[in-house]
XYZ file of C-alpha atoms in Angstrom:
74
model
C 9.165 -6.972 -3.427
C 7.517 -3.923 -3.920
C 10.006 -1.979 -5.584
C 9.466 -4.957 -7.779
C 6.372 -4.612 -8.207
C 6.417 -1.391 -9.107
C 9.158 -2.620 -12.137
C 6.841 -4.981 -13.155
C 3.676 -3.066 -13.514
C 5.835 0.053 -15.545
C 7.335 -2.906 -17.581
C 3.524 -3.770 -18.079
C 2.474 -0.480 -19.301
C 0.429 0.819 -15.950
C 1.181 4.569 -15.490
C -1.114 5.067 -12.834
C -0.038 2.652 -9.673
C -1.283 2.351 -5.819
C 0.496 0.674 -2.908
C -1.929 -0.238 -0.448
C -0.120 -1.205 2.625
C -2.393 -4.045 4.173
C -1.487 -3.103 8.508
C -3.579 -2.128 10.355
C -1.856 0.609 12.673
C 0.908 3.184 11.413
C 4.176 1.732 12.848
C 7.478 1.515 11.351
C 6.508 -0.041 7.927
C 3.329 2.821 7.048
C 5.081 5.423 7.805
C 9.040 4.344 7.242
C 9.611 1.429 5.600
C 7.163 1.416 2.756
C 8.114 4.852 1.317
C 11.647 3.525 1.582
C 10.354 0.760 -0.551
C 9.055 2.539 -2.768
C 11.882 4.944 -3.752
C 13.974 1.495 -4.545
C 12.158 1.377 -7.361
C 14.279 4.269 -9.125
C 13.404 7.244 -10.574
C 10.043 7.151 -12.265
C 9.587 7.558 -16.344
C 7.708 11.039 -15.832
C 4.612 9.433 -17.123
C 4.302 7.265 -13.948
C 2.521 7.887 -10.821
C 2.656 6.071 -8.202
C 0.798 6.452 -4.777
C 0.884 5.078 -1.402
C -2.625 4.201 -0.062
C -3.571 5.196 3.816
C -3.175 2.030 5.779
C -6.339 0.412 5.886
C -6.642 0.596 9.435
C -7.406 3.957 9.212
C -10.502 3.150 6.952
C -13.894 4.847 8.307
C -15.251 1.263 7.243
C -13.114 -1.174 8.843
C -14.422 -0.784 12.928
C -17.504 -2.153 11.532
C -15.766 -4.682 9.619
C -14.316 -5.754 13.098
C -17.919 -5.372 13.923
C -19.173 -7.578 11.221
C -16.337 -10.495 11.936
C -16.989 -10.832 15.576
C -20.663 -10.925 15.788
C -20.511 -13.537 12.289
C -18.417 -15.966 15.016
C -21.158 -15.559 17.879
């Protein structure tokens, strides 16, 4: 789970954690569920930062990747 992953990283001494939503659009998971799961990790020590990156579908390179995949199968 996301909270377990965050806690596991913290137990290994990781202080800068980035959650990357692996979704093509900003649906409910991206907007509501992932932030709620991150919050479940509990109170964080002051030296730990957890960021939620933009979902991969909004990347400017996603269109190029999809075109390349389409061309690869042609």
